[in-house]
Short mmCIF file of C-alpha atoms in Angstrom, two decimals:
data_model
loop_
_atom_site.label_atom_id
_atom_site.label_comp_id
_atom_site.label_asym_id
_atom_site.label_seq_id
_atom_site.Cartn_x
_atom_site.Cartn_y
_atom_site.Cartn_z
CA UNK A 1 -21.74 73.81 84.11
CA UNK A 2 -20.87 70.80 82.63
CA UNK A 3 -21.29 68.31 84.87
CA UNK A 4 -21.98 64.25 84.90
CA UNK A 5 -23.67 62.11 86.54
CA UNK A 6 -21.39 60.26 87.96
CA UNK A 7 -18.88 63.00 89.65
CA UNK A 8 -22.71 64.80 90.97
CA UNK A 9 -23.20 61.40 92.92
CA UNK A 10 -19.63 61.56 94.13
CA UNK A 11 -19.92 65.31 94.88
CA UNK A 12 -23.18 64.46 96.89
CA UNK A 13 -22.05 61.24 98.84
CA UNK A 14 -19.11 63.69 99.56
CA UNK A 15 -20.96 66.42 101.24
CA UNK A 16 -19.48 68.63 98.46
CA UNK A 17 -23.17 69.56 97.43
CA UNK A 18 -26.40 69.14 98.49
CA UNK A 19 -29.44 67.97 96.00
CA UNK A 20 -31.60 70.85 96.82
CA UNK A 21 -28.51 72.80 95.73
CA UNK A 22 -27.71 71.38 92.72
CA UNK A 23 -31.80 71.27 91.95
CA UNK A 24 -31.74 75.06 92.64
CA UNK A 25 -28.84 75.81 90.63
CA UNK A 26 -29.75 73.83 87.40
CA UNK A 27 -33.17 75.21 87.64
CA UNK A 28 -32.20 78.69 88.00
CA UNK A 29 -29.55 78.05 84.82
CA UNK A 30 -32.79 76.26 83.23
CA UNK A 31 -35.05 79.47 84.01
CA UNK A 32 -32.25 81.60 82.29
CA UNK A 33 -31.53 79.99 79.36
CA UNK A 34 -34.78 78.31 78.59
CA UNK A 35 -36.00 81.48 77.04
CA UNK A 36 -34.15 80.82 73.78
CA UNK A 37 -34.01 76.95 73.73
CA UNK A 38 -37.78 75.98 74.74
CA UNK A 39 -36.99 72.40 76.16
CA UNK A 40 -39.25 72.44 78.11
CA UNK A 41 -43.14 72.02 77.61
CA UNK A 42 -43.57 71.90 81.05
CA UNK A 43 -41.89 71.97 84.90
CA UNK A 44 -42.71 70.54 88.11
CA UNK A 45 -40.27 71.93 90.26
CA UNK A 46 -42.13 71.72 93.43
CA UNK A 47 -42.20 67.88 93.26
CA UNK A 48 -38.24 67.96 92.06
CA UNK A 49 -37.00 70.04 95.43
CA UNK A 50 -39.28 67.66 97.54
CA UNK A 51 -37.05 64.84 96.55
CA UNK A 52 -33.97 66.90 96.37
CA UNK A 53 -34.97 67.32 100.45
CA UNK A 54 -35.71 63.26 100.79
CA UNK A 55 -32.30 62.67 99.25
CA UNK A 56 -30.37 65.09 101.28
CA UNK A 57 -32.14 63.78 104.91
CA UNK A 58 -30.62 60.03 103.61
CA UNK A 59 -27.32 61.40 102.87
CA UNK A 60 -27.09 63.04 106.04
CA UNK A 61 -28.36 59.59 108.17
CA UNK A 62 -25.44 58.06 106.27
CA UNK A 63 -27.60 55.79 104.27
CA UNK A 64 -26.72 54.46 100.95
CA UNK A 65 -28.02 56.34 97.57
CA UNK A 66 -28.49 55.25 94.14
CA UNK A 67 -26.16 56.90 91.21
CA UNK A 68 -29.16 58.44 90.19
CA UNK A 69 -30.42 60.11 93.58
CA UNK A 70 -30.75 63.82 93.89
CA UNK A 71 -29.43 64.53 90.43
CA UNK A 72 -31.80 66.57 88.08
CA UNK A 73 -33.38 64.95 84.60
CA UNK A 74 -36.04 65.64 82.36
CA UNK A 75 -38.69 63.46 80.86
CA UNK A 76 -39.86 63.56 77.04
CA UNK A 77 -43.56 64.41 77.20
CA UNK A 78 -44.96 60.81 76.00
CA UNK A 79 -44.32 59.04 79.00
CA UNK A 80 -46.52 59.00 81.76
CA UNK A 81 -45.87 60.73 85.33
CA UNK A 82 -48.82 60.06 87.63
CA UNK A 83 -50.52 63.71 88.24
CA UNK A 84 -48.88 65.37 85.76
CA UNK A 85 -49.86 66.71 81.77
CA UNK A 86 -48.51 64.46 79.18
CA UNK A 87 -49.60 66.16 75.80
CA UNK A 88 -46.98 64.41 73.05
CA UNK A 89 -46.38 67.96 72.31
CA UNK A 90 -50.04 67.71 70.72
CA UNK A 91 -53.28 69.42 70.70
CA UNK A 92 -54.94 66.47 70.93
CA UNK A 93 -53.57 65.80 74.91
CA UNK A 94 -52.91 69.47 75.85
CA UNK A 95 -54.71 69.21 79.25
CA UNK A 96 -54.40 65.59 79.77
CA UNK A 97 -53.15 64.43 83.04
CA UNK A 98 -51.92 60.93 83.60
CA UNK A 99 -53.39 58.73 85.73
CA UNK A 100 -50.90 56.66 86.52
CA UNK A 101 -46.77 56.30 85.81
CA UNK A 102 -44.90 54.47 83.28
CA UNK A 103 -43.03 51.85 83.74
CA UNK A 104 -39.73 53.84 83.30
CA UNK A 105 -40.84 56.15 85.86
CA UNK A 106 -42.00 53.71 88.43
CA UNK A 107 -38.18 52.07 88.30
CA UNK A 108 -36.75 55.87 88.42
CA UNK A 109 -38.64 57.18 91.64
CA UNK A 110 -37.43 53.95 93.26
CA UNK A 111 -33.95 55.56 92.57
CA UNK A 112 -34.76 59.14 93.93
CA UNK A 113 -34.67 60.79 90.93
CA UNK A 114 -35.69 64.51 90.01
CA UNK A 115 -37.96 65.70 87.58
CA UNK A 116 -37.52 69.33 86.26
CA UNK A 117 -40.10 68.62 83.83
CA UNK A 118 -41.42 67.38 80.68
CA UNK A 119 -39.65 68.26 76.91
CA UNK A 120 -40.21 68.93 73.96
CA UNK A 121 -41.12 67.04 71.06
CA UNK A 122 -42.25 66.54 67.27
CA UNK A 123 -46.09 65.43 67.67
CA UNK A 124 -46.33 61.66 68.86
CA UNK A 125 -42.50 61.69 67.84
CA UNK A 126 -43.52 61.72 64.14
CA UNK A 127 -41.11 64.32 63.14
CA UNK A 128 -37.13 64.77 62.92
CA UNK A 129 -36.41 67.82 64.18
CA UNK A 130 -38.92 69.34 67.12
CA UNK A 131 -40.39 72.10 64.01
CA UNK A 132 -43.54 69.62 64.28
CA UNK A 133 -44.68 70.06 68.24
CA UNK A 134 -47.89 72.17 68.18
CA UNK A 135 -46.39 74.24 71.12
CA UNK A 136 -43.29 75.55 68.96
CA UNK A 137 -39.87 74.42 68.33
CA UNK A 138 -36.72 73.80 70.26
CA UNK A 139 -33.84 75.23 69.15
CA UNK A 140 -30.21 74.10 69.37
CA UNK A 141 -28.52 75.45 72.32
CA UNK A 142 -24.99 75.69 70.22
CA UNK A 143 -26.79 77.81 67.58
CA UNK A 144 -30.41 78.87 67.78
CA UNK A 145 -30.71 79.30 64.02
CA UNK A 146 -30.20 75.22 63.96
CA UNK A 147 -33.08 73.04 64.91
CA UNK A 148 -32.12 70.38 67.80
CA UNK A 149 -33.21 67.71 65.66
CA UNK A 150 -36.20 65.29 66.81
CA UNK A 151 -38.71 63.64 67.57
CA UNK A 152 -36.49 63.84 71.17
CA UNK A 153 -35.47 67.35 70.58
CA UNK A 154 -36.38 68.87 73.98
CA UNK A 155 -34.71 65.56 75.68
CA UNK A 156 -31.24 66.33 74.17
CA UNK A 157 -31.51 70.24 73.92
CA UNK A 158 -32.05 70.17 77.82
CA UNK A 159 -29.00 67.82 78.34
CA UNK A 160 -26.88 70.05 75.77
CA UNK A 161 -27.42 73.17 77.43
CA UNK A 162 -27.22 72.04 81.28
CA UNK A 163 -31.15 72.59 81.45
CA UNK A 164 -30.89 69.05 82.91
CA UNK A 165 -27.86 66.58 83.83
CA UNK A 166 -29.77 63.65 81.51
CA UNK A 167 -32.89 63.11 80.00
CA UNK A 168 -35.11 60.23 78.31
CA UNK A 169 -36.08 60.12 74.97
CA UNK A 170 -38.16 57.62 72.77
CA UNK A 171 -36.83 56.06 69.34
CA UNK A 172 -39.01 54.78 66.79
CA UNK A 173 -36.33 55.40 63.74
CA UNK A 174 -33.83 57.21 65.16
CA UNK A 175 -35.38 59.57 67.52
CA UNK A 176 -32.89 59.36 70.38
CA UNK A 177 -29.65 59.07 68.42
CA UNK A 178 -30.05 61.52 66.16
CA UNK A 179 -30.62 64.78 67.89
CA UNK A 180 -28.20 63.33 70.23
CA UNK A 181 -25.68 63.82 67.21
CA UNK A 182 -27.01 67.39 66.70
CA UNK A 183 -26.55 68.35 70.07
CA UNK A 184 -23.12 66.99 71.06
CA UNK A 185 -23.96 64.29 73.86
CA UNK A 186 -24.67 60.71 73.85
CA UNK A 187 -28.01 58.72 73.07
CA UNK A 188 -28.50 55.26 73.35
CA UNK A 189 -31.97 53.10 71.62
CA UNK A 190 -31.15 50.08 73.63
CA UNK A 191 -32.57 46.14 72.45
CA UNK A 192 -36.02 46.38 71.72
CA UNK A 193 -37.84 44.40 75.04
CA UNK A 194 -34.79 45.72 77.12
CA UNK A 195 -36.79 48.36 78.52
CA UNK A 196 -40.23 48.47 79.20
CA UNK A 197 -42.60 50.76 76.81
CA UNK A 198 -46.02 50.72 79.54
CA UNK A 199 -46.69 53.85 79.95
CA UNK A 200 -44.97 55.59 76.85
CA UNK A 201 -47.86 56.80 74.27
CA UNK A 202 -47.28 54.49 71.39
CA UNK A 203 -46.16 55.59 67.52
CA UNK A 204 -45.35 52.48 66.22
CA UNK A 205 -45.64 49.66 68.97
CA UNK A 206 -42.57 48.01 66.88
CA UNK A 207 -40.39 50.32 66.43
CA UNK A 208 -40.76 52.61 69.53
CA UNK A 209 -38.08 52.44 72.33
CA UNK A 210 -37.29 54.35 75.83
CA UNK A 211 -33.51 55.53 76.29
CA UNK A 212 -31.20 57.80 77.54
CA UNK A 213 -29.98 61.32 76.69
CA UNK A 214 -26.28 62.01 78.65
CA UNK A 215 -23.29 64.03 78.45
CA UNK A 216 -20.63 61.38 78.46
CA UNK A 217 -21.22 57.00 78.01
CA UNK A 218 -20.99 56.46 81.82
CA UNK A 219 -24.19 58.26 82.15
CA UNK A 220 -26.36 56.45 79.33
CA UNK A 221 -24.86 53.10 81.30
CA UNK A 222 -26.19 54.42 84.94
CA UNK A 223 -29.64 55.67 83.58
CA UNK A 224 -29.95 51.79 81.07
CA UNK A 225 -29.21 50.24 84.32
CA UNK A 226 -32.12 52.14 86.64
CA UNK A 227 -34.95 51.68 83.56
CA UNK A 228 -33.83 48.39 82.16
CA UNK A 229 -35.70 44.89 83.54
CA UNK A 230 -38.36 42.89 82.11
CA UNK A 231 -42.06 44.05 82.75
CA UNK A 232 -45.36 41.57 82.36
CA UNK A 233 -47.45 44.49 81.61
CA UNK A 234 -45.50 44.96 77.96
CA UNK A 235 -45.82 41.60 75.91
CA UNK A 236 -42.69 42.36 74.23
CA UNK A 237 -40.23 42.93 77.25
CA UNK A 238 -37.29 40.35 77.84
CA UNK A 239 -37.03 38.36 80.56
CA UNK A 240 -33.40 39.08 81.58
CA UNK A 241 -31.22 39.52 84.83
CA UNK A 242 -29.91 42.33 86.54
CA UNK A 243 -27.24 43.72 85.10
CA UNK A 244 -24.75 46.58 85.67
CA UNK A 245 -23.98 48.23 82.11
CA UNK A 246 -20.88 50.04 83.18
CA UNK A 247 -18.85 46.17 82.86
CA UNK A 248 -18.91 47.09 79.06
CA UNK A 249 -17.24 50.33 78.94
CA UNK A 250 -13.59 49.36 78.96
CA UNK A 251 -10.36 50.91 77.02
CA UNK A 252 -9.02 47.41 76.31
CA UNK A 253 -10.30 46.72 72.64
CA UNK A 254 -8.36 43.95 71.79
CA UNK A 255 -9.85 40.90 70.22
CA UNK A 256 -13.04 42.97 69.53
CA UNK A 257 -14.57 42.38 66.08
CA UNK A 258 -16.05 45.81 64.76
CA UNK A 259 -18.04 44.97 61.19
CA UNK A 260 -18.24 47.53 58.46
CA UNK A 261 -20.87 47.55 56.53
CA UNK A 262 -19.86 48.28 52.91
CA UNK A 263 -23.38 49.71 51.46
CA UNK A 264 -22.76 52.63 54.38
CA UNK A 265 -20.15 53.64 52.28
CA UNK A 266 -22.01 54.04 48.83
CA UNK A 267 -23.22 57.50 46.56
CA UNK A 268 -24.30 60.23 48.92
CA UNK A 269 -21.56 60.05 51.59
CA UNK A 270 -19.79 63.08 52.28
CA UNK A 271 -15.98 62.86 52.11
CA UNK A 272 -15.36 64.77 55.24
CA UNK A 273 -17.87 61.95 57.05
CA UNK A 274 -15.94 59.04 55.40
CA UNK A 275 -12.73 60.71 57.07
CA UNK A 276 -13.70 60.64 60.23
CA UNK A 277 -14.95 57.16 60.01
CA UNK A 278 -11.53 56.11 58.68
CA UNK A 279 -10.11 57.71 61.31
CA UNK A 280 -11.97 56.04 63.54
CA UNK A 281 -11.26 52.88 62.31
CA UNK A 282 -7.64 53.29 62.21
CA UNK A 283 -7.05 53.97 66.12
CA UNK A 284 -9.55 51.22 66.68
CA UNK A 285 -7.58 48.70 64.77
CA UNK A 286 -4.44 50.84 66.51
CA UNK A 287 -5.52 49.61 69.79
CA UNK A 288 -5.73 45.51 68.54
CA UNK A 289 -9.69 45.47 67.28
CA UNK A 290 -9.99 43.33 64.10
CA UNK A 291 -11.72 45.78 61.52
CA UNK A 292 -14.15 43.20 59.33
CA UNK A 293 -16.21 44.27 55.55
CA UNK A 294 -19.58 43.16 56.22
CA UNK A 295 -22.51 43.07 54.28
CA UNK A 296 -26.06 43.76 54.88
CA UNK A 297 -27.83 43.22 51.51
CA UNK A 298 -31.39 44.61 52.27
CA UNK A 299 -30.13 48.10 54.33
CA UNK A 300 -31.02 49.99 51.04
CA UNK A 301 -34.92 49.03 51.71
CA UNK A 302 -35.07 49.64 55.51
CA UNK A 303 -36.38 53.05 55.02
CA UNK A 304 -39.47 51.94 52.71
CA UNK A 305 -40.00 48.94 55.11
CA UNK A 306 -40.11 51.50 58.06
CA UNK A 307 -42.66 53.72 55.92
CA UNK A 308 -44.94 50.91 55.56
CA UNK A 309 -44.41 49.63 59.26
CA UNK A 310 -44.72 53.21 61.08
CA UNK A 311 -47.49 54.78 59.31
CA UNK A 312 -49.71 51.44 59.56
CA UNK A 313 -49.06 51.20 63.29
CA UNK A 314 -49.73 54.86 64.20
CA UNK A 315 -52.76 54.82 62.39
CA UNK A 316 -53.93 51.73 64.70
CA UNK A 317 -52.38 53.85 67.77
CA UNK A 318 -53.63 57.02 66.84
CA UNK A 319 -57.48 55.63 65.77
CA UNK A 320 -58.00 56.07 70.11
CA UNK A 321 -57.86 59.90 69.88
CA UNK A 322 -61.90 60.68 69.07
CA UNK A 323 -62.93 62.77 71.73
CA UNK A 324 -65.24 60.56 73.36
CA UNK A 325 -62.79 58.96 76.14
CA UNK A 326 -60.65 61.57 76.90
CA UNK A 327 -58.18 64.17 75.18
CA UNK A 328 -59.39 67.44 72.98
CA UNK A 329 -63.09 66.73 71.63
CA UNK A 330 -64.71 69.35 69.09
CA UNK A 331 -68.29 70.01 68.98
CA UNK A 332 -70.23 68.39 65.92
CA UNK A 333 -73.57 67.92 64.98
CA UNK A 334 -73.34 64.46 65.35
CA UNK A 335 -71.39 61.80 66.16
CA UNK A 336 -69.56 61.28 62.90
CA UNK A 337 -69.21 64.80 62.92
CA UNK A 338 -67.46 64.95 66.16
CA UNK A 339 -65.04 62.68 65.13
CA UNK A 340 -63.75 64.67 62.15
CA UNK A 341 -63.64 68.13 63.84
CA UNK A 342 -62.12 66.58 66.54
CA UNK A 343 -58.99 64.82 64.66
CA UNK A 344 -59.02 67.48 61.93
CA UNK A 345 -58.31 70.17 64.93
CA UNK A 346 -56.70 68.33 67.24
CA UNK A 347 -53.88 66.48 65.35
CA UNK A 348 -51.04 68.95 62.95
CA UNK A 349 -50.49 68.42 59.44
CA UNK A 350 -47.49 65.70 59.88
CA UNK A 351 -49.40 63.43 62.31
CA UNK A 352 -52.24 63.36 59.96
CA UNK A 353 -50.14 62.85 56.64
CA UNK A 354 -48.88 59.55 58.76
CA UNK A 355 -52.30 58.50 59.94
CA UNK A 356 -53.44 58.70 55.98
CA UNK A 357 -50.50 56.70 54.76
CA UNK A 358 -50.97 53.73 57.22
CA UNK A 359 -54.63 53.51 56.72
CA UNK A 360 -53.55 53.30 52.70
CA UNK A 361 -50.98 50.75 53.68
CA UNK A 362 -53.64 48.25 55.59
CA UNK A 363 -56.55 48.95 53.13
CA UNK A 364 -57.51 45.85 51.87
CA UNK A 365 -56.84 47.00 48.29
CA UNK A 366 -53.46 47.89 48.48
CA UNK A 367 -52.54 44.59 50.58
CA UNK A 368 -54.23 42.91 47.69
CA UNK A 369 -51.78 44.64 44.89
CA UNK A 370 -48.96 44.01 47.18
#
């Protein structure tokens, strides 16, 4: 199976298929596979054939659907579903159930679309290749030996393998896009403020980013245009107007401007890489797009700026996880006490590496020498 979006939705408008059919089939392919990809951390397929149902009953009163309607996704576990667990693949929010649906969410149920559950993930996305969840890793569904990469492993291992038709991932520093590139498909961090984050579990408030997880670029331009839209409950979300993303993917390059940036091209790249990018280039500027050197003189310190950014906001984020409002709490002897046991148990070795590093970052010492 290796099916889109967009030819599901045709099949379905069509009569081809039904959505309870299609839900059936890609669970039963999900149940069968799942065993050796873990993708999933957890399912709600009772809710997802209940739609399937909803969509089906429209279809047959000849109403209109959405693109997204009656076609099967998954959900990385740090957004919020109302009703449902969202753990962050973490100890800390193992049995915690939302109270309430993010943002993303509330614009996707207004589409009719289907849940088959929650994925994977490095703890609170602080990871790069899934290895870091505390309920075990995903695995790449082209070779199990490989890791899926992270922190959105479960998001594009589910898509890769058919365990879903399209996911959504978070992106902090490269969380969507680059187990998208271990896994074959397409991810997409769109403009920070283009989607809303209320509702996803923060990292670094910053940084982080809701996006899409899809098989071909049609997809991740249906599933932008269903989540995208300014929100007043996030501060940093864009006022903006409707628009339908699918405009932008045209053959016709001519007159486009693509900039290469030279320091991309510097010690460590690996000659096989370089040749594909040249080849890339070459049809490009084949097909009438103006290939253009650029320059961006401070890449070389984005990844120290990003480990001084990311570690001091997740330490902020993170500081709300003491076992007194809700989440995994540890018994102590006191309060103080409490506290400790309850983030020495309930966070893994990686989240609390972070959680040290940004608390060095904002001491007042440090910011002093700095």
């Amino acid at each position: 199976m290796g099916y889109t979006i967009h030819e599901l939705h045709e099949q379905l408008v069509k009569k081809e298929i039904s959505a309870v059919e299609l839900t059936k089939k890609i669970m039963a392919h999900r149940d069968a596979v799942e065993g050796d990809i873990h993708a999933y951390l957890s399912t709600s397929d009772k809710a997802a054939l209940e739609t399937a149902a909803r969509v089906d009953e429209k279809i047959a009163r000849g109403e209109e659907i959405s693109d997204l309607a009656g076609i099967p996704g998954a959900i990385k576990d740090n957004m919020c579903i109302k009703g449902e667990t969202c753990t962050a693949a973490s100890k800390m929010l193992e049995h915690w159930v939302s109270p309430y649906d993010a943002t993303v969410i509330e614009k996707l149920k207004k589409e009719d679309f289907i849940s088959l559950g929650k994925t994977n993930m490095d703890e609170f996305a602080m990871g790069s290749s899934t290895e870091r969840s505390a309920f075990g890793p995903s695995r790449n569904p082209w070779n199990t030996d490989y890791v899926p990469g992270g922190s959105s492993g479960g998001s594009a291992a589910a898509v890769a393998a058919t365990e879903a038709v399209w996911s959504l991932g978070s992106d902090t520093g490269g969380s969507i896009r680059q187990p998208a590139s271990f896994n074959g498909i397409v991810g997409l961090k769109p403009t920070y403020g283009l989607v809303s984050r209320y509702g996803l579990l923060a990292f670094a408030s910053s940084l982080d980013q809701i996006g899409p997880l899809t098989k071909d670029v049609t997809d991740a331009a249906i599933v932008l245009n269903a989540i995208a839209g300014h929100d007043e409950r996030d501060s940093t979300s864009i006022p903006q107007e409707k628009k339908d993303y699918r405009k932008a993917l045209v053959r016709d390059v001519k007159g486009m401007r693509i900039g290469v940036p030279k320091e991309f091209f510097g010690k460590g790249i690996k000659p096989e890489t370089k040749e594909a990018i040249d080849k890339a280039l070459a049809f490009y500027e084949k097909e009438g797009a103006e290939i253009v050197d650029v320059s961006i003189p401070h890449i070389n310190s984005g990844v120290s700026v990003y480990y001084i950014i990311a570690p001091a906001e997740a330490s902020s984020n993170l500081a709300r996880y003491d076992g007194v409002s809700y989440g995994f709490r540890a018994e102590g002897k006191d309060i103080i006490d409490m506290y400790i046991k309850t983030r020495s148990q309930g966070f893994g070795e990686e989240v609390k590496r972070r959680i040290m590093l940004g608390n060095y970052v904002l001491s007042a010492g440090y910011y002093d020498a700095y």
